[in-house]
Coordinates of C-alpha atoms in Angstrom, one line a residue:
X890 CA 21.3 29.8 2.4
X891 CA 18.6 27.9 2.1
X892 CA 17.2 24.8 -0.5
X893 CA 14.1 23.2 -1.0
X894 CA 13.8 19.8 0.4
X895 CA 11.1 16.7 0.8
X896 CA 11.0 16.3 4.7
X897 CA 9.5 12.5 4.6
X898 CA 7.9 11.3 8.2
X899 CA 7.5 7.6 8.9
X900 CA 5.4 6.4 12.5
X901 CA 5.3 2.8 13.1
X902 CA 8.6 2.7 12.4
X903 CA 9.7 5.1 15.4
X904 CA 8.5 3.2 18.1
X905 CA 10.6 -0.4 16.8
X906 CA 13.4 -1.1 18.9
X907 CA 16.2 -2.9 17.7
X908 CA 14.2 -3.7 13.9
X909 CA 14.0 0.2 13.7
X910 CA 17.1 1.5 11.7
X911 CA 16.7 -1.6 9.4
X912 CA 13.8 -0.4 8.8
X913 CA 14.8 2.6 8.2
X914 CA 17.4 1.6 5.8
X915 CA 15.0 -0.3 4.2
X916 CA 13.2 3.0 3.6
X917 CA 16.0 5.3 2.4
X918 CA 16.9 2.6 0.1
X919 CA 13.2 2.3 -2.0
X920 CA 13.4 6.1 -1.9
X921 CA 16.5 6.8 -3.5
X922 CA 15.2 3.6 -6.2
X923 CA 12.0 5.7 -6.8
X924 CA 13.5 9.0 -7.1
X925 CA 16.7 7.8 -8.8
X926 CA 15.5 9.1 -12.6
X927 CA 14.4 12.3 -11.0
X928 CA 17.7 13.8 -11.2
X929 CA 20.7 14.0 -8.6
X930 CA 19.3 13.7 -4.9
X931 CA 20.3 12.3 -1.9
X932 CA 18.4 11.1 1.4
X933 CA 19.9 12.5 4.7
X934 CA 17.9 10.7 8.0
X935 CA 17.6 12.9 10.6
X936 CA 16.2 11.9 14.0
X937 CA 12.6 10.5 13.2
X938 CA 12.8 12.1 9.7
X939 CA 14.4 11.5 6.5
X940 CA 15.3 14.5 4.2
X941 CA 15.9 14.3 0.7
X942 CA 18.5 17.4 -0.3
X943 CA 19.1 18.3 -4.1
X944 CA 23.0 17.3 -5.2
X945 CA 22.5 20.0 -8.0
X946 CA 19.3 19.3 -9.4
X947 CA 16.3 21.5 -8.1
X948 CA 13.3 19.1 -6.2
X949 CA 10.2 19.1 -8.2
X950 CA 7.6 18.3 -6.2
X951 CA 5.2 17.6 -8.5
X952 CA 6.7 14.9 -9.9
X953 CA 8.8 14.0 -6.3
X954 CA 5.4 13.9 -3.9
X955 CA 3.8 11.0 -5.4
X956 CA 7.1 8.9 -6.2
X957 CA 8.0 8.8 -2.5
X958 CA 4.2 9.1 -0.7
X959 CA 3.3 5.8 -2.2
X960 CA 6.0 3.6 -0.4
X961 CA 4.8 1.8 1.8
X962 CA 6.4 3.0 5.6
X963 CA 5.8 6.6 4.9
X964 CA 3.3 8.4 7.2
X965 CA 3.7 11.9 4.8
X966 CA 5.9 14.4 3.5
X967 CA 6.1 17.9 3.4
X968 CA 7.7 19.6 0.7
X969 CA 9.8 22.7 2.0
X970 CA 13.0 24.9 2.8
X971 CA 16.7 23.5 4.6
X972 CA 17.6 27.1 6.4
X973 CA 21.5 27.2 7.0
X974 CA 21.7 30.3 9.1
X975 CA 19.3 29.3 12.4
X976 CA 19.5 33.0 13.5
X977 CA 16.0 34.6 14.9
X978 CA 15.8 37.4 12.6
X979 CA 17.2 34.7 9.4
X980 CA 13.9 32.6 10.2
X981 CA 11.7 35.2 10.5
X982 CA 12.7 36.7 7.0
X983 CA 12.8 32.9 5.7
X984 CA 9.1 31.7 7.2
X985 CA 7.6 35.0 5.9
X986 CA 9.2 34.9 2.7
X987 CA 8.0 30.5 2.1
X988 CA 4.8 31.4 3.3
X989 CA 4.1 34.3 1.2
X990 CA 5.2 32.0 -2.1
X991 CA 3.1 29.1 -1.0
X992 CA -0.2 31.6 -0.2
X993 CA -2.9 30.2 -1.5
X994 CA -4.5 33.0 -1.3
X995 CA -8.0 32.2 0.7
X996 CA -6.1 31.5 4.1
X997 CA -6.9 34.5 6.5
X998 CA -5.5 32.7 10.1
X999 CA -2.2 31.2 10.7
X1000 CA -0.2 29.8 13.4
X1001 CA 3.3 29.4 13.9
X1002 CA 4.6 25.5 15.3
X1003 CA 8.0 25.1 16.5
X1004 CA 10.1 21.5 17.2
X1005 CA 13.4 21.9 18.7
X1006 CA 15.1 18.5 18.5
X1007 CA 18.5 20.7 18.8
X1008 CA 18.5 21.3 22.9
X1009 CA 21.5 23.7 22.2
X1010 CA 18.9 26.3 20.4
X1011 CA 19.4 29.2 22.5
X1012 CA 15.4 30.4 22.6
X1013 CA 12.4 27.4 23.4
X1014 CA 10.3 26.0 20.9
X1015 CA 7.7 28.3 22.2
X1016 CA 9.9 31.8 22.2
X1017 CA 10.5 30.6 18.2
X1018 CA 7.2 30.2 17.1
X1019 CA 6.4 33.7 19.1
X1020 CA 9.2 35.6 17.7
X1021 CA 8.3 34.1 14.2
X1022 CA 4.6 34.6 14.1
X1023 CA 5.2 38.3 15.3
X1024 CA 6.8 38.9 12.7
X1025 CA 4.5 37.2 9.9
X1026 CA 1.7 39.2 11.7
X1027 CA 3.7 42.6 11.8
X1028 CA 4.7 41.8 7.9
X1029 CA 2.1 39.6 6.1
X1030 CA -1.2 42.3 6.0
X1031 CA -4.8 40.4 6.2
X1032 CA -3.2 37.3 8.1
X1033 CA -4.5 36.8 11.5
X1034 CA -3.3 34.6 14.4
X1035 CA -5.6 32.1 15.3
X1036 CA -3.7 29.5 17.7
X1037 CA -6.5 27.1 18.0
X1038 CA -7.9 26.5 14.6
X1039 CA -5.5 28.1 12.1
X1040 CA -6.3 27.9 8.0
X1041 CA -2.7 27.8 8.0
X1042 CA 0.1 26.5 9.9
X1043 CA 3.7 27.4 9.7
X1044 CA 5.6 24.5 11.0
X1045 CA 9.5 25.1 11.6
X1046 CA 11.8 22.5 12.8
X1047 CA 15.0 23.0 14.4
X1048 CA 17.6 19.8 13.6
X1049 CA 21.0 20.2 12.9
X1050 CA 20.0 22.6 9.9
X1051 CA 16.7 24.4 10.2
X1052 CA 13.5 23.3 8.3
X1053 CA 10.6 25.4 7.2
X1054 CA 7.1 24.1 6.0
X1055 CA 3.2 24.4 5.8
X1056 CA 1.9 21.3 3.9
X1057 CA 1.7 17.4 5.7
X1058 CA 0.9 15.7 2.7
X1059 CA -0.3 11.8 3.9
X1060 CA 0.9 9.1 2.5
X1061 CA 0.1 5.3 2.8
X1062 CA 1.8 4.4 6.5
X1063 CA 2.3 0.9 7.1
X1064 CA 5.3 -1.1 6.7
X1065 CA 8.5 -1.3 4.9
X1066 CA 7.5 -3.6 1.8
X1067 CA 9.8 -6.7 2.4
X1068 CA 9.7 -6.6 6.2
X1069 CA 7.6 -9.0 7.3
X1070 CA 7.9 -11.9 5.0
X1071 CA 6.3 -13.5 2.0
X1072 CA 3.0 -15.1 0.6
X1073 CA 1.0 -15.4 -2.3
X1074 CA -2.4 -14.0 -3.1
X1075 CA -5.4 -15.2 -4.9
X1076 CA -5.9 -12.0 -7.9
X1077 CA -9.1 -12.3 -9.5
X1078 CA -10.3 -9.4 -11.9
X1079 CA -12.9 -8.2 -9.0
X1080 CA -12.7 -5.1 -6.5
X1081 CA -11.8 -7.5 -3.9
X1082 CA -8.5 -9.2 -3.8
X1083 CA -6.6 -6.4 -5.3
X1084 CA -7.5 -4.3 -2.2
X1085 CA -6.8 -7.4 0.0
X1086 CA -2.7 -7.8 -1.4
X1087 CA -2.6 -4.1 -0.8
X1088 CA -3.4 -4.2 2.6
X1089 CA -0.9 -7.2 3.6
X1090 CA 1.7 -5.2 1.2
X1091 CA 1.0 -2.0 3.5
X1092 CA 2.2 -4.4 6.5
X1093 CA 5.3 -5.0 5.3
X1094 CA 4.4 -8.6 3.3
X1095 CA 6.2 -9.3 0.0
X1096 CA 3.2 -10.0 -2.5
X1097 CA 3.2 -12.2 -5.5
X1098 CA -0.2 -13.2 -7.5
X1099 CA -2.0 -16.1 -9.3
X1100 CA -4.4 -15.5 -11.6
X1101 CA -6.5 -18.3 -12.4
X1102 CA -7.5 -18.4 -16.1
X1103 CA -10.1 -20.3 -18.1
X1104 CA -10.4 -19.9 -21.9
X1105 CA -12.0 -19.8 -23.4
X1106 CA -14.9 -19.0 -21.0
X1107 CA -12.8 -16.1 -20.1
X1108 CA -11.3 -14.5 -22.9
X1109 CA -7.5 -12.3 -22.9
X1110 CA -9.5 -9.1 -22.1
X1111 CA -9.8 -10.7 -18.7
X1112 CA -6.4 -12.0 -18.4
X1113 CA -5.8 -8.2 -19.3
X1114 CA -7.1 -6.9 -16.7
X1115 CA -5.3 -9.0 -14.2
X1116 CA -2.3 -7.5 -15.8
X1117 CA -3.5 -3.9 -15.3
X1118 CA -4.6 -4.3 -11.8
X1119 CA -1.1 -6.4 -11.3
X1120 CA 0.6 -2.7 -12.7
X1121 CA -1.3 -0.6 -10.2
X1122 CA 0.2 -2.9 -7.3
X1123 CA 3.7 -2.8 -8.6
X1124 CA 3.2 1.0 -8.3
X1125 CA 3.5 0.2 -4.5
X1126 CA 5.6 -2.6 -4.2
X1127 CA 8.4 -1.9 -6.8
X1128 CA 7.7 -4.9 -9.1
X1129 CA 5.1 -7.5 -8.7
X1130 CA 5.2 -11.5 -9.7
X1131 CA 2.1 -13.1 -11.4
X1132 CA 1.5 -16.3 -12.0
X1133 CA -0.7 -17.1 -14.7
X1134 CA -2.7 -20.7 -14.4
X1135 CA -4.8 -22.6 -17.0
X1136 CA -7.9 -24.0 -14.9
X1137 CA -10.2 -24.9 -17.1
X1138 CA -9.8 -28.7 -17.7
X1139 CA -9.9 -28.8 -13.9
X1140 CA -13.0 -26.8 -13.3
X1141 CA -15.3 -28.8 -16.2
X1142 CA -13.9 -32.2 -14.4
X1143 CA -15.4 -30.5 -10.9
X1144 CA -18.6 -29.4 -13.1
X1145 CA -19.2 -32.8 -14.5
X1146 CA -18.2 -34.6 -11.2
X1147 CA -19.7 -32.5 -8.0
X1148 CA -22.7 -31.8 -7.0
X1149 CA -23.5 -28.3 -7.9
X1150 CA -24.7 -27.2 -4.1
X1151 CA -20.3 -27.8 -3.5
X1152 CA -19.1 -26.6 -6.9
X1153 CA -17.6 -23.4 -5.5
X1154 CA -16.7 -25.0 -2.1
X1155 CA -14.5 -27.8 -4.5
X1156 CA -13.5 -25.1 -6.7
X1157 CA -12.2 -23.1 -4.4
X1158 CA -10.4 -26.3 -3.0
X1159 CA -8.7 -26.7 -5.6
X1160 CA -7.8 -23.2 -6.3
X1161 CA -5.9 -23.3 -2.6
X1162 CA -4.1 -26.6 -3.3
X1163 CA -2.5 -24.7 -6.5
X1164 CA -1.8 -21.7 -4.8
X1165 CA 0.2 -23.3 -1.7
X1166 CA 2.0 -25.6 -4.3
X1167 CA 3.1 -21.6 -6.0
X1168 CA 3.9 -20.3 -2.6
X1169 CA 5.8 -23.5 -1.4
X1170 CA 8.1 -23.2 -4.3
X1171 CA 8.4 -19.5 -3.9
X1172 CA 9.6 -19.6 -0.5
X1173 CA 6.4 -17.7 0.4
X1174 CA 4.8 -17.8 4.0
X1175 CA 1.5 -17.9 3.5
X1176 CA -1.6 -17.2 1.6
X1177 CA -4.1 -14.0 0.7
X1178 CA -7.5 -13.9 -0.2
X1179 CA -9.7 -11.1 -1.1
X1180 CA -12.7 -12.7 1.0
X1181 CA -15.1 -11.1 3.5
X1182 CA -17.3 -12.7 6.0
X1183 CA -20.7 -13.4 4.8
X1184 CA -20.4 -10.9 2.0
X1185 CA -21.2 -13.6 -0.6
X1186 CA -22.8 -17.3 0.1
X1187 CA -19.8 -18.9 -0.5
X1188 CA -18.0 -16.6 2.0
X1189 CA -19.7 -18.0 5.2
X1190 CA -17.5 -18.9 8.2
X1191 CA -18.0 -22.6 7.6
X1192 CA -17.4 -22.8 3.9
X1193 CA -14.4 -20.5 4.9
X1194 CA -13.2 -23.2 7.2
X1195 CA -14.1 -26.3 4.2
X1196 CA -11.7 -23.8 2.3
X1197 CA -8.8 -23.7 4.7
X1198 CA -9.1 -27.5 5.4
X1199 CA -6.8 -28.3 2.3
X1200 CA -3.8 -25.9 3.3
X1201 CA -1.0 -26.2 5.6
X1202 CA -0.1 -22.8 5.3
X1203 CA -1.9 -19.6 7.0
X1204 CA -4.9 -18.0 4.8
X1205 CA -4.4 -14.3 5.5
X1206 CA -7.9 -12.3 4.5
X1207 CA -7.2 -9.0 5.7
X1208 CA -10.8 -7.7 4.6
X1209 CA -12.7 -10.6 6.5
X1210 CA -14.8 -7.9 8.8
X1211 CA -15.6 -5.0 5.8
X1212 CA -18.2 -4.2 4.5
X1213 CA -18.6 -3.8 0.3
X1214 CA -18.3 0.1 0.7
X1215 CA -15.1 -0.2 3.1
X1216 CA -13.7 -1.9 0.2
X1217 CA -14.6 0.4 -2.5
X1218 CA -13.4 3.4 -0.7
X1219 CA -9.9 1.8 -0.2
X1220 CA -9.8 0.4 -4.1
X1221 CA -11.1 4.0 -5.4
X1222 CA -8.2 5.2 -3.1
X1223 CA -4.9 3.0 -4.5
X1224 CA -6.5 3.4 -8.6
X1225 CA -8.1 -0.1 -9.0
X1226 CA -11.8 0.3 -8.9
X1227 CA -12.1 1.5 -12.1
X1228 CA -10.5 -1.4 -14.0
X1229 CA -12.0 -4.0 -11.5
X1230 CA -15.4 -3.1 -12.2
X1231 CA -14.7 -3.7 -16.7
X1232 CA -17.0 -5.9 -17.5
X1233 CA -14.8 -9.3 -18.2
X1234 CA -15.8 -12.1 -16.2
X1235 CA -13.4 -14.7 -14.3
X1236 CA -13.6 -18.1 -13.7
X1237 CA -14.7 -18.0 -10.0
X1238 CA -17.5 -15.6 -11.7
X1239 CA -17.9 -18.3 -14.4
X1240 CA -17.9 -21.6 -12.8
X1241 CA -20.2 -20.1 -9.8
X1242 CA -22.6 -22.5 -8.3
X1243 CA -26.1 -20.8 -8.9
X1244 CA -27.4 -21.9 -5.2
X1245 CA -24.5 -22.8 -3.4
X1246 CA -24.0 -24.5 0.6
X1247 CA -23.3 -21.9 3.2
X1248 CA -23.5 -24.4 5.8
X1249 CA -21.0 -27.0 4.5
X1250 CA -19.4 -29.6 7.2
X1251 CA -15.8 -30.2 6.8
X1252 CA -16.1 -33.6 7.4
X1253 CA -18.8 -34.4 4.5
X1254 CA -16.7 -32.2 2.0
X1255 CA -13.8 -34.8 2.7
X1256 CA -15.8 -37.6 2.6
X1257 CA -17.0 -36.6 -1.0
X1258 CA -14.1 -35.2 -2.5
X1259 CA -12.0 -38.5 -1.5
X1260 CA -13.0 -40.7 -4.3
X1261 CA -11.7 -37.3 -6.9
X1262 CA -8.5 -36.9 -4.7
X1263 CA -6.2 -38.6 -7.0
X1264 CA -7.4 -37.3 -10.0
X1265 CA -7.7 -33.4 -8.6
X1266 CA -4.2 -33.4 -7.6
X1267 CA -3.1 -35.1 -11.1
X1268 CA -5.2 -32.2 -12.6
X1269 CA -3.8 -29.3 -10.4
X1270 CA -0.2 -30.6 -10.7
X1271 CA -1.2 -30.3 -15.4
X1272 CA -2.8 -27.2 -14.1
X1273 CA 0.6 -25.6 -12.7
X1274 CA 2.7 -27.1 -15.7
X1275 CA 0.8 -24.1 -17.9
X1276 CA 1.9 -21.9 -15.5
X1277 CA 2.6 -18.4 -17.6
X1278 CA 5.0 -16.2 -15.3
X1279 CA 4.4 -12.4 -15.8
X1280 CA 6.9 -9.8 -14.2
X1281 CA 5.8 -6.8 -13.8
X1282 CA 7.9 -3.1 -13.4

């Protein structure tokens, strides 16, 4: 007998020791969540695979593929057949018959790749894959054998049932989301930090955003936006926390009271201070910031280090060492370029300093900002009262 099934490999995950099957658990768990309204299926691990089997209800991969390939943990999947009877001359008949329905018509080489996890199998992973790409040569006419580069390969895997496939279909690797603690990222509307919380999702970190907002010098098509690019990231994560702060008072305070040269550097000050405050009460462990060494002026190493001076918590900045394109290719890739670049500014956008320090000295930034401390912490502290708290599904 035999079923279609969604063979689902993870990597990073095989090689944890002791962490490994809560990992894995982990894993089966956000599986069965995103598959749940799919119909009635169950996940089955097998040794360095899961399998998810059909209680009734026929897989549709269509709908299946992209469901699971987005979790974060999963290396691919590949949708194919669970073969019962693990007789030669049953797998031959089976890999011929999967691979003639799943032709594609342009092939004209194949191969034939065993795994034998089951040690009892009476023939060698190599005496399979000969005895079953005989017989797809003898039976499939205008296919060729070509063992070094193949148009397609036949992959069959011998477990405690028998698996048949021909498509690896990669999905986004990483990390179970969840497993490697908490922190709080910086969300603008730009291509930037959306990419950056991806990235420290994909390693396992628990993601919340703050936004911040500044009507009305940015209007609610930019809040909007936030929101949207918010949705694509719960598409990963399973649900996704954003914090919503007013920061406009604050940020015409800095423009009347700073010199404009250390606008962004205060700004950005500020910003921090709020953010820590969010993750502190959150339980988070740390910060994320879209930024990238040198990419901007304000993104220098030392206005980097006047930013971190105000936090006690680690600054995470996955992208510090990519370039713009880097950065596109990954946003074009996870579905948020296109509403990043919309044309609706926010306030880091807004408030910019037109020529701003890219050499500022910790020290002097102190030394200047003392004399506001008090009244940038009573405004950050009004700030985070108008916090607006926006679940996301």
């Amino acid at each position: 007998m035999e079923e279609r099934v969604l063979l689902v490999k993870y990597g990073e995950i095989a090689m944890r020791g002791n962490n490994r099957q809560l990992f894995v658990k982990r894993l089966v768990e956000t599986i069965r969540k995103n598959i749940d309204s799919d119909g009635d299926f169950y996940v089955v691990r097998e040794q360095g695979r899961l399998v998810v089997e059909s209680r009734g209800t026929e897989i549709n991969f269509g709908t299946m593929i992209p469901k699971v390939n987005r979790i974060f943990g999963i290396l691919g999947v590949c949708p194919g057949i669970k073969v019962t009877d693990q007789s030669i001359e049953n797998l031959q008949k089976t890999a011929l018959k999967f691979l003639k329905d799943n032709y594609d018509g342009k092939s004209k080489t194949f191969k034939v790749v065993t795994k034998r996890s089951n040690k009892q199998y009476p023939l060698t992973s190599n005496e399979v894959s000969a005895e079953v790409g005989g017989y797809i040569y003898d039976n499939f006419e205008g296919l060729e054998v070509d063992i070094h580069n193949p148009e397609t390969t036949v992959y069959v895997e011998i477990r405690n049932d028998a698996y048949i496939y021909t498509d690896f279909i990669e999905g986004c690797g990483g990390l179970p989301y969840g497993s490697s603690g908490k922190a709080v990222s910086l969300i603008s509307g730009g291509i930037d930090s959306p990419v950056a919380t991806w990235l420290m999702a994909k390693r396992g970190v628990e993601v919340e955003g703050v936004y911040f907002h500044s009507p009305p010098y940015t209007g609610e098509r930019a809040k909007e936006k936030v929101k949207d690019l918010a949705k694509i990231i719960a598409m990963y994560t399973g649900g996704f926390k954003l914090h919503v702060v007013k920061f406009t008072e604050l940020q015409l305070y800095l423009l009347e009271n700073v010199p404009e040269d250390k606008l962004t550097i205060f700004l950005k000050r500020a910003m921090m201070r709020a953010a820590e405050k969010i993750a502190y009460k959150d339980h988070a462990d740390g910060l994320i910031t879209g930024e990238s060494a040198g990419q901007v002026a304000s993104q220098t190493v030392p206005s980097l280090a006047a930013t971190n001076d105000v936090c006690t918590l680690p600054v995470f900045r996955p992208l510090i060492a990519f370039d713009k394109e880097d950065i596109v290719t990954i946003a074009k890739k996870i579905d948020t370029y296109e509403i990043s670049i919309l044309p609706y500014e926010d306030c880091c956008t807004t408030f910019v300093a037109k020529h701003p320090v890219t050499k500022p000295r910790v020290d002097v930034i102190r030394r200047s900002e003392k004399a506001l401390a008090d009244k940038i912490d009573e405004m950050v502290e009004a700030a985070l009262a108008s916090d607006e708290i926006i679940e996301v599904e």
